[in-house]
Every structure is written in structure tokens, then in C-alpha cells.
Short mmCIF file of C-alpha atoms in Angstrom, two decimals:
data_model
loop_
_atom_site.label_atom_id
_atom_site.label_comp_id
_atom_site.label_asym_id
_atom_site.label_seq_id
_atom_site.Cartn_x
_atom_site.Cartn_y
_atom_site.Cartn_z
CA PRO H 120 136.90 197.58 170.49
CA SER H 121 140.43 197.66 169.08
CA ALA H 122 141.02 197.18 165.35
CA PRO H 123 142.13 193.71 164.25
CA PRO H 124 145.88 193.40 163.68
CA PRO H 125 147.06 193.71 160.05
CA PRO H 126 147.82 190.45 158.27
CA HIS H 127 151.37 189.17 158.41
CA PRO H 128 153.53 190.26 155.42
CA SER H 129 154.08 186.66 154.34
CA ARG H 130 150.31 186.10 154.31
CA ARG H 131 149.82 189.17 152.12
CA VAL H 132 152.42 187.84 149.68
CA CYS H 133 150.69 184.46 149.52
CA VAL H 134 147.34 186.13 148.87
CA TYR H 135 148.88 188.28 146.13
CA VAL H 136 150.53 185.28 144.43
CA GLN H 137 147.29 183.28 144.63
CA ARG H 138 145.25 186.09 143.10
CA LYS H 139 147.86 186.57 140.36
CA LYS H 140 147.71 182.87 139.47
CA GLU H 141 143.91 182.97 139.39
CA ARG H 142 144.00 186.02 137.14
CA GLU H 143 146.50 184.39 134.76
CA ARG H 144 144.42 181.21 134.69
CA GLY H 145 141.33 183.23 133.87
CA GLU H 146 143.18 185.06 131.06
CA ARG H 147 144.35 181.76 129.56
CA GLU H 148 140.82 180.37 129.63
CA GLU H 149 139.55 183.57 128.02
CA VAL H 150 142.13 183.33 125.22
CA LEU H 151 141.32 179.67 124.56
CA LEU H 152 137.61 180.44 124.44
CA ALA H 153 138.17 183.38 122.08
CA VAL H 154 140.38 181.32 119.77
CA SER H 155 137.86 178.51 119.54
CA VAL H 156 135.14 181.04 118.70
CA TYR H 157 137.40 182.69 116.09
CA TRP H 158 137.84 179.45 114.16
CA GLN H 159 134.09 178.95 114.09
CA TYR H 160 133.92 182.12 111.99
CA ASP H 161 136.85 180.99 109.81
CA PRO H 162 135.80 177.52 108.57
CA ASP H 163 138.38 177.57 105.75
CA SER H 164 141.25 178.13 108.26
CA SER H 165 142.60 180.97 106.12
CA GLY H 166 143.79 182.96 109.14
CA PHE H 167 141.57 185.92 108.21
CA ILE H 168 137.92 186.80 108.70
CA SER H 169 136.11 189.81 107.32
CA THR H 170 135.43 192.78 109.55
CA GLU H 171 131.67 192.20 109.15
CA ARG H 172 131.93 188.63 110.46
CA PHE H 173 134.28 189.82 113.21
CA ARG H 174 131.71 192.41 114.33
CA ASP H 175 129.12 189.62 114.44
CA LEU H 176 131.53 187.60 116.57
CA LEU H 177 131.97 190.46 119.03
CA ALA H 178 128.25 191.15 119.13
CA THR H 179 127.49 187.49 119.88
CA HIS H 180 130.31 186.69 122.32
CA GLY H 181 131.36 190.14 123.54
CA SER H 182 129.71 189.62 126.94
CA GLU H 183 132.15 186.74 127.61
CA LEU H 184 135.22 188.98 127.13
CA ASP H 185 136.94 191.44 129.41
CA PRO H 186 135.39 194.91 128.76
CA HIS H 187 138.79 196.49 128.11
CA LYS H 188 139.77 193.85 125.56
CA LEU H 189 136.37 194.13 123.94
CA GLU H 190 136.89 197.86 123.55
CA VAL H 191 140.33 197.32 121.96
CA LEU H 192 138.97 194.71 119.54
CA LEU H 193 136.11 197.00 118.51
CA ALA H 194 138.58 199.83 117.89
CA LEU H 195 140.78 197.51 115.85
CA THR H 196 137.78 196.49 113.74
CA ASN H 197 136.67 200.07 113.13
CA GLY H 198 140.19 201.17 112.17
CA ASN H 199 140.91 198.32 109.80
CA ALA H 200 141.18 199.46 106.19
CA ASP H 201 141.91 196.02 104.71
CA GLY H 202 138.44 194.65 105.44
CA LYS H 203 139.76 191.60 107.29
CA ILE H 204 141.12 190.72 110.72
CA CYS H 205 144.29 188.62 110.98
CA TYR H 206 144.27 185.69 113.39
CA GLN H 207 147.72 186.62 114.73
CA ASP H 208 146.61 190.18 115.53
CA PHE H 209 143.58 188.79 117.33
CA VAL H 210 145.64 186.37 119.44
CA ASN H 211 148.27 189.02 120.25
CA LEU H 212 145.66 191.44 121.55
CA MET H 213 143.88 188.76 123.54
CA SER H 214 147.07 187.36 125.09
CA ASN H 215 148.60 190.76 125.96
CA LYS H 216 151.50 190.32 123.51
CA ARG H 217 150.86 193.78 122.17
CA SER H 218 152.56 196.53 124.12
CA ASN H 219 150.64 199.02 126.22
CA SER H 220 151.62 201.82 123.84
CA PHE H 221 149.94 199.99 120.96
CA ARG H 222 146.77 199.48 123.01
CA ARG H 223 146.68 203.15 124.00
CA ALA H 224 147.19 204.15 120.38
CA ILE H 225 144.23 202.06 119.24
CA LEU H 226 142.05 203.59 121.91
CA GLN H 227 143.08 207.20 121.22
CA GLY H 228 140.03 207.78 119.05
CA SER H 229 142.04 209.54 116.36
CA ARG H 230 143.06 208.68 112.83
CA GLN H 231 143.58 204.95 113.29
CA LEU H 232 139.90 204.48 114.24
CA ARG H 233 138.69 205.78 110.90
CA GLY H 234 138.31 203.49 107.97
CA CYS H 235 140.25 205.62 105.49
CA SER H 236 143.62 204.43 104.28
CA LEU H 237 146.76 206.25 105.31
CA ARG H 238 147.50 206.86 101.62
CA ASP H 239 144.34 209.01 101.43
CA GLU H 240 145.69 211.57 103.92
CA VAL H 241 146.11 215.00 102.31
CA GLY H 242 147.87 218.20 103.29
CA LEU H 243 150.92 216.46 104.75
CA GLY H 244 154.28 218.16 105.11
CA LEU H 245 157.56 216.76 103.79
CA SER H 246 158.50 215.05 107.06
CA GLN H 247 155.03 213.48 107.38
CA ARG H 248 155.18 212.18 103.82
CA LEU H 249 158.58 210.66 104.60
CA VAL H 250 157.16 208.88 107.67
CA ARG H 251 154.20 207.61 105.61
CA HIS H 252 156.58 206.38 102.92
CA VAL H 253 158.68 204.52 105.52
CA ALA H 254 155.55 202.98 107.01
CA TYR H 255 154.48 201.54 103.65
CA GLU H 256 158.04 200.39 102.95
CA THR H 257 158.40 198.29 106.10
CA LEU H 258 155.03 197.43 107.70
CA PRO H 259 152.53 194.94 106.23
CA ARG H 260 149.41 195.84 108.29
CA GLU H 261 147.42 199.04 107.97
CA VAL H 262 146.76 199.30 111.70
CA ASP H 263 150.51 199.18 112.37
CA ARG H 264 151.19 201.76 109.67
CA LYS H 265 148.60 204.15 111.10
CA TRP H 266 149.87 203.77 114.63
CA TYR H 267 153.46 204.33 113.53
CA PHE H 268 152.46 207.40 111.50
CA ASP H 269 150.67 208.92 114.49
CA SER H 270 153.35 208.14 117.08
CA TYR H 271 156.67 208.75 115.28
CA THR H 272 158.34 212.02 116.31
CA TYR H 273 161.94 211.79 114.94
CA CYS H 274 163.06 211.70 118.58
CA PRO H 275 165.42 209.97 118.71
CA PRO H 276 166.43 210.11 115.03
CA PRO H 277 167.84 207.02 113.27
CA TRP H 278 171.29 207.68 114.69
CA LEU H 279 172.76 204.17 114.79
CA ILE H 280 172.98 203.35 111.07
CA LEU H 281 173.96 206.93 110.23
CA THR H 282 176.74 206.89 112.84
CA ILE H 283 178.12 203.57 111.60
CA THR H 284 178.03 204.77 107.99
CA ILE H 285 179.77 208.07 108.78
CA ALA H 286 182.45 206.23 110.76
CA GLU H 287 183.03 203.84 107.84
CA VAL H 288 183.44 206.74 105.41
CA VAL H 289 185.84 208.61 107.75
CA VAL H 290 188.00 205.51 108.26
CA PHE H 291 188.02 204.77 104.53
CA MET H 292 189.06 208.32 103.63
CA TYR H 293 191.78 208.31 106.31
CA TYR H 294 193.35 205.11 104.96
CA GLY H 295 192.71 206.26 101.40
CA PHE H 296 195.04 209.22 101.93
CA GLN H 297 197.46 207.21 104.05
CA LEU H 298 197.73 204.34 101.53
CA ASP H 299 197.43 206.71 98.55
CA ARG H 300 194.73 204.59 96.88
CA LEU H 301 190.94 204.35 96.90
CA VAL H 302 190.40 201.26 94.70
CA LEU H 303 191.52 197.85 96.03
CA GLN H 304 193.11 199.25 99.15
CA VAL H 305 193.62 195.62 100.21
CA SER H 306 196.48 195.40 97.69
CA SER H 307 198.53 197.85 99.76
CA PRO H 308 201.21 196.24 102.00
CA SER H 309 200.10 198.45 104.92
CA PHE H 310 196.37 197.65 104.69
CA LEU H 311 196.33 194.78 107.19
CA LYS H 312 198.73 196.58 109.53
CA SER H 313 195.82 198.68 110.74
CA PRO H 314 194.49 197.82 114.23
CA LEU H 315 190.98 197.37 112.78
CA PRO H 316 190.85 194.35 110.40
CA TYR H 317 190.51 190.81 111.65
CA HIS H 318 193.56 188.64 111.04
CA PRO H 319 193.75 184.98 112.13
CA GLN H 320 197.14 185.55 113.76
CA LEU H 321 195.70 188.40 115.81
CA ARG H 322 192.39 186.81 116.82
CA ALA H 323 193.25 187.24 120.51
CA GLN H 324 192.71 190.99 120.09
CA ALA H 325 189.01 191.03 120.92
CA TRP H 326 188.17 194.46 119.48
CA ARG H 327 188.90 193.18 115.97
CA TYR H 328 185.75 191.02 116.14
CA LEU H 329 183.74 194.22 115.62
CA SER H 330 186.18 196.87 114.41
CA TYR H 331 186.81 195.11 111.09
CA ILE H 332 183.49 196.49 109.77
CA PHE H 333 185.08 199.95 109.42
CA MET H 334 187.70 198.71 106.93
CA HIS H 335 186.80 198.00 103.29
CA THR H 336 188.80 196.55 100.44
CA GLY H 337 188.14 199.58 98.25
CA ILE H 338 185.66 202.23 97.24
CA GLU H 339 183.67 199.65 95.25
CA HIS H 340 183.21 197.59 98.43
CA LEU H 341 182.30 200.57 100.59
CA GLY H 342 179.93 202.04 97.98
CA LEU H 343 177.70 198.97 97.65
CA ASN H 344 177.63 198.32 101.39
CA MET H 345 176.90 201.95 102.20
CA ALA H 346 174.06 202.17 99.65
CA MET H 347 172.29 199.06 100.98
CA GLN H 348 172.97 200.06 104.58
CA LEU H 349 171.37 203.49 104.18
CA LEU H 350 168.47 202.54 101.88
CA VAL H 351 167.37 199.60 104.04
CA GLY H 352 168.88 200.20 107.48
CA VAL H 353 167.68 203.77 108.09
CA PRO H 354 163.96 203.08 107.37
CA LEU H 355 164.11 199.91 109.47
CA GLU H 356 165.66 201.83 112.36
CA MET H 357 163.01 204.54 112.08
CA VAL H 358 160.31 201.88 112.51
CA HIS H 359 161.85 199.30 114.84
CA GLY H 360 164.29 201.45 116.79
CA ALA H 361 168.05 201.39 117.28
CA LEU H 362 167.97 198.58 119.88
CA ARG H 363 166.29 195.98 117.67
CA ILE H 364 168.11 196.93 114.48
CA GLY H 365 171.38 197.10 116.39
CA LEU H 366 170.74 193.56 117.67
CA VAL H 367 170.28 192.20 114.15
CA TYR H 368 173.23 194.19 112.79
CA VAL H 369 175.67 193.19 115.54
CA CYS H 370 174.59 189.54 115.35
CA GLY H 371 175.21 189.65 111.60
CA VAL H 372 178.64 191.16 112.20
CA LEU H 373 179.59 188.58 114.82
CA ALA H 374 178.16 185.71 112.78
CA ASP H 375 180.71 186.30 110.05
CA THR H 376 183.68 187.63 112.00
CA GLY H 377 186.95 185.71 111.78
CA SER H 378 186.49 184.17 115.21
CA LEU H 379 183.19 182.58 114.17
CA ALA H 380 181.97 181.43 110.76
CA VAL H 381 185.09 182.49 108.87
CA SER H 382 187.37 180.90 111.47
CA VAL H 383 185.50 177.61 111.02
CA THR H 384 185.24 177.53 107.23
CA ASP H 385 188.09 179.76 106.00
CA MET H 386 190.58 179.62 108.84
CA THR H 387 193.55 181.39 107.21
CA ALA H 388 191.73 184.38 105.71
CA PRO H 389 191.36 187.89 107.15
CA VAL H 390 188.01 189.71 107.28
CA VAL H 391 187.10 193.31 106.44
CA GLY H 392 183.89 195.17 105.61
CA SER H 393 180.40 195.58 107.07
CA SER H 394 178.83 193.01 104.73
CA GLY H 395 177.70 190.74 107.57
CA GLY H 396 175.57 193.38 109.25
CA VAL H 397 174.30 194.80 105.95
CA TYR H 398 173.31 191.41 104.59
CA ALA H 399 171.56 190.53 107.85
CA LEU H 400 169.34 193.63 107.59
CA VAL H 401 168.68 193.34 103.85
CA SER H 402 167.90 189.62 103.89
CA ALA H 403 165.61 190.01 106.93
CA HIS H 404 163.72 192.84 105.21
CA LEU H 405 163.38 190.98 101.90
CA ALA H 406 162.18 187.83 103.68
CA ASN H 407 159.64 189.90 105.61
CA VAL H 408 158.35 191.41 102.35
CA VAL H 409 157.98 187.98 100.74
CA MET H 410 156.22 186.48 103.78
CA ASN H 411 153.77 189.41 103.86
CA TRP H 412 153.55 189.98 100.11
CA SER H 413 149.84 190.82 99.96
CA GLY H 414 150.04 193.22 102.90
CA MET H 415 153.12 195.14 101.77
CA LYS H 416 151.93 198.19 99.83
CA CYS H 417 155.29 199.65 98.75
CA GLN H 418 155.44 200.69 95.11
CA PHE H 419 157.27 198.57 92.51
CA LYS H 420 158.10 195.99 95.18
CA LEU H 421 158.92 193.22 92.69
CA PHE H 422 161.31 195.43 90.72
CA ARG H 423 162.93 196.77 93.87
CA MET H 424 163.38 193.28 95.30
CA ALA H 425 165.04 192.24 92.06
CA MET H 426 167.38 195.25 92.22
CA ALA H 427 168.28 194.49 95.85
CA LEU H 428 169.07 190.89 94.94
CA VAL H 429 171.18 192.07 92.00
CA CYS H 430 173.17 194.42 94.28
CA MET H 431 173.67 191.65 96.84
CA SER H 432 174.75 189.22 94.11
CA VAL H 433 177.20 191.70 92.58
CA GLU H 434 178.77 192.40 95.97
CA PHE H 435 178.96 188.70 96.81
CA GLY H 436 180.45 187.90 93.40
CA ARG H 437 183.07 190.61 93.89
CA ALA H 438 183.99 189.12 97.28
CA VAL H 439 184.29 185.57 95.86
CA TRP H 440 186.44 186.81 92.96
CA LEU H 441 188.71 188.75 95.30
CA ARG H 442 189.10 185.81 97.70
CA PHE H 443 190.46 183.52 94.98
CA TYR H 444 192.39 186.19 93.10
CA PRO H 445 196.16 185.76 93.58
CA PRO H 446 197.02 187.78 96.72
CA ALA H 447 199.32 190.74 96.43
CA PHE H 448 201.39 189.57 99.38
CA PRO H 449 201.42 185.79 99.68
CA PRO H 450 201.12 183.64 101.69
CA CYS H 451 198.40 185.80 103.28
CA PRO H 452 195.17 185.28 101.28
CA ASN H 453 192.71 187.98 100.36
CA PRO H 454 189.71 188.65 102.69
CA SER H 455 187.07 185.93 103.02
CA PHE H 456 183.61 186.03 101.43
CA VAL H 457 181.97 183.89 104.15
CA ALA H 458 181.01 187.19 105.79
CA HIS H 459 178.07 187.59 103.44
CA LEU H 460 176.71 184.09 104.03
CA GLY H 461 176.82 184.49 107.81
CA GLY H 462 174.88 187.75 107.60
CA VAL H 463 172.21 186.20 105.38
CA LEU H 464 171.79 183.31 107.81
CA VAL H 465 171.26 185.69 110.74
CA GLY H 466 168.83 187.81 108.71
CA LEU H 467 166.69 184.85 107.69
CA THR H 468 166.41 183.58 111.26
CA LEU H 469 166.78 186.12 114.05
CA GLY H 470 166.21 189.13 111.80
CA VAL H 471 162.89 187.90 110.41
CA VAL H 472 161.52 187.31 113.92
CA VAL H 473 162.53 190.82 115.02
CA LEU H 474 160.99 192.54 111.98
CA GLN H 475 157.77 190.52 112.04
CA ASN H 476 156.97 191.42 115.64
CA TYR H 477 156.52 195.18 115.38
CA GLU H 478 155.37 196.73 118.67
CA GLN H 479 155.32 193.31 120.31
CA ARG H 480 157.43 192.08 123.18
CA LEU H 481 160.22 189.96 121.74
CA GLN H 482 160.79 188.26 125.08
CA GLN H 483 157.34 186.70 124.79
CA GLN H 484 158.03 185.27 121.33
CA THR H 485 159.09 181.62 121.54
CA LEU H 486 160.68 181.65 118.10
CA PHE H 487 162.86 184.61 119.07
CA TRP H 488 164.28 182.73 122.06
CA ILE H 489 164.84 179.60 119.98
CA PHE H 490 166.90 181.47 117.37
CA PHE H 491 168.67 183.57 120.00
CA CYS H 492 169.67 180.48 122.00
CA VAL H 493 170.89 178.69 118.85
CA TYR H 494 172.89 181.77 117.89
CA THR H 495 174.40 182.06 121.39
CA LEU H 496 175.33 178.37 121.32
CA PHE H 497 177.04 178.90 117.97
CA VAL H 498 179.03 181.81 119.40
CA PHE H 499 180.26 179.74 122.35
CA CYS H 500 181.17 176.81 120.09
CA ALA H 501 183.06 179.13 117.73
CA VAL H 502 184.97 180.67 120.63
CA PHE H 503 186.10 177.24 121.81
CA TRP H 504 186.95 176.36 118.22
CA ASN H 505 189.23 179.40 118.05
CA ILE H 506 190.92 178.48 121.30
CA PHE H 507 191.63 174.81 120.56
CA ALA H 508 191.07 173.94 116.87
CA TYR H 509 194.00 175.83 115.34
CA SER H 510 196.57 173.96 117.44
CA LEU H 511 194.81 170.59 117.26
CA LEU H 512 194.49 170.74 113.47
CA ASP H 513 197.98 172.22 113.11
CA VAL H 514 196.71 174.95 110.78
CA ARG H 515 199.45 176.90 109.03
CA LEU H 516 198.49 180.50 109.46
CA PRO H 517 199.92 183.36 107.40
CA PRO H 518 202.46 185.53 109.20
CA PRO H 519 201.12 188.53 111.11
CA PRO H 520 201.01 191.77 109.12
#
């Protein structure tokens, strides 16, 4: 007898979609069951249970879980050096919010499955000690630190922050020789004639919305920004990658550029300097340290946080003083200080979400989309403000440079 004809393609698609829905429904039920069981072992609702109680949980209810997930959870328990399992880690692993690379790393059977702390590793070379230092500087969970230590290869290197910093130094030195001054370059009559700074009269030139970060008011401005950018930005890029750190940095830059926050609050002032991007990274990192204070194992963290806040305050105070100092060439005012505030706002919202979700898919984080949509809405509103508000409010702008 002849073989039965193959099913119609549309029928195969329907069967596939139906099976996918059934599988997703089963995964949701499994997650809900696991969460309800978790809270039975955490009666105080602290968000943590000891590894011993977690092993009892897996031994009692392990038969109700998918074998692969059970294996990952066992590996996570065996490799935990803190002696407790975080509720968020548990939910992320159960709901597939952890990336496949993280799951493979847990199941490798290497260093992260042993109970010893990463600090106890001996015989490490200089580059390995640097990676370990960066891990303890930026990551609050031991399992994340171990996975990062095992997987980081310096390929690609932290090129983004280094490239931006080198470009800023080159531009500063070029205009330093051209203007024949390194301190308070903004006092030179030719400073704002550059094609890089933002000027309210030239806001139609779109490249100025980003290019202004390469101009600084003087060596004191560049020095503080460069120090914070390298000390905080490079380690963050080594851990989170150029794409995520670039997202936070660029959003911080755009949040304070003349067409956005400055154009709304300080409509006649120009803008220079990378303070928006720098403050977005620094404020996001400091907020992440505070929110995970007990898990962060970096040395002298209280002292270093105080020093970072002092540096940020000094730079912000310098910017406020310069803004209200009598301008060298009235009626054009000195550069605005709103840049710093816009960067901090981005860092405390979008930046914190990005840094908290190491090795997790940002597109599956509801809070990320909320902040991203609010930020995008702000950008569109600011663009329309720039198009219509200046004429409607009859703002008297300084003459073009």
C-alpha cells in the first residue's frame, strides 16, 4: 500500500503553534508551583533561604521539576559560596530569564561548582587578578563573579570607553594649541566656533547633539570627567559589554544635550563636556552598590563611595559656578550645568536596570521597557519642544558664534 500523504504545511504550523503554547503553559505552571514551594521554605519572606534548606526543597520536590532545570539548580546550590540562595536567582533560572551561556557555565563542572570563594584562588597571573578585581568591584553575587572570571577572555577588550576617552584628549589638545590655553578654554572667543559644541542657535545641526561631549571647558573639566570615566566605565564595560554600557552612556549624553533637558530648563545656554554620560555610569554603579550592599565585596567600599560622591560634587559645583560666572563674551552665557542632572537621572533609572541584570535578557525585564519607553517619550517631547517652543515663547537667543 502507498504511504499516506504528508500533512498540509498549514496543518503542521498549527500543530507546532499548539505544542508551543502547551509547552509555555506547562512552564508557567511549573514556575508558579516552584515559587509557591520556595516561599514555604522562607516563612520570613526575606528573599533568601540557606543552601541546606534549598537542598531539602530540591530533594522533596525535585521530581516535579524538569530534569534539566533540576540539574541547573543543584549546580547553583553546590557552587554557592554565600550559603544562601536568592529568590530572584531562583525565579530567573526557573523562568528562563538567564541566558544559555550562563546555564552552560553553571553546568560546566569546573570552578563555579566548588564551594570555595573566588578570593581563595591562588597562583593567578596579573591579567587573572585584574579580572577577579573587576568581578568583585561590579558584581554582587558569587555565582556571577565566578562565571565572569571563568568566561572573560579580553576579546573584545573594553574599547568603547577607551576610544571615547582618547578622542576627548585628542580634541582637547588640538584646541588647546589652537586657542593657546588649557585652563578655561571656554573664555576664548573662538571656543564656540568649533563645529562640535551645542549652541541653541545651531540646534538644527544634528551632530552637535552627540559631538559636544568631545569639547571641555578646560583641563580641570576634562581631568575629572576622564578620571571617573576610566575608573568606573572601563570595569563596567569589561563586565557588561560595550553594547549595554554604550546604551547607558549615550542615553546619558542625549538626556542632557541642548536639544533635550538643557533646551527645556536652560534654553539660552550652550553645552560642552561628557558629564552626562559619565554621571549616568557613575550614578548607576553607585546605586547598584547601595542596593546590593551586603553582596558587594569590594574593599573600602564606603570610603570609595564617599570619594566618588566628592568628585561628582566638585565637578557639579564647578559647573554651577561657571554657569553663573559673568561670561567672557556676553550676551552668550557660559555652558549649562543641567548636563550633570540629566546624566544622574538616566543612571538611577535605566542604568540601574541594566547593571542589575547581568547575563540576563534585558528585553524580558519589564522595568527595563518601562524606563526605556519613558525615556523615548521624553526624547520625542523634547524634539517637539525644540521645534516649536522657542518661537512660541519668543525666547531671545544669543547670537551664533
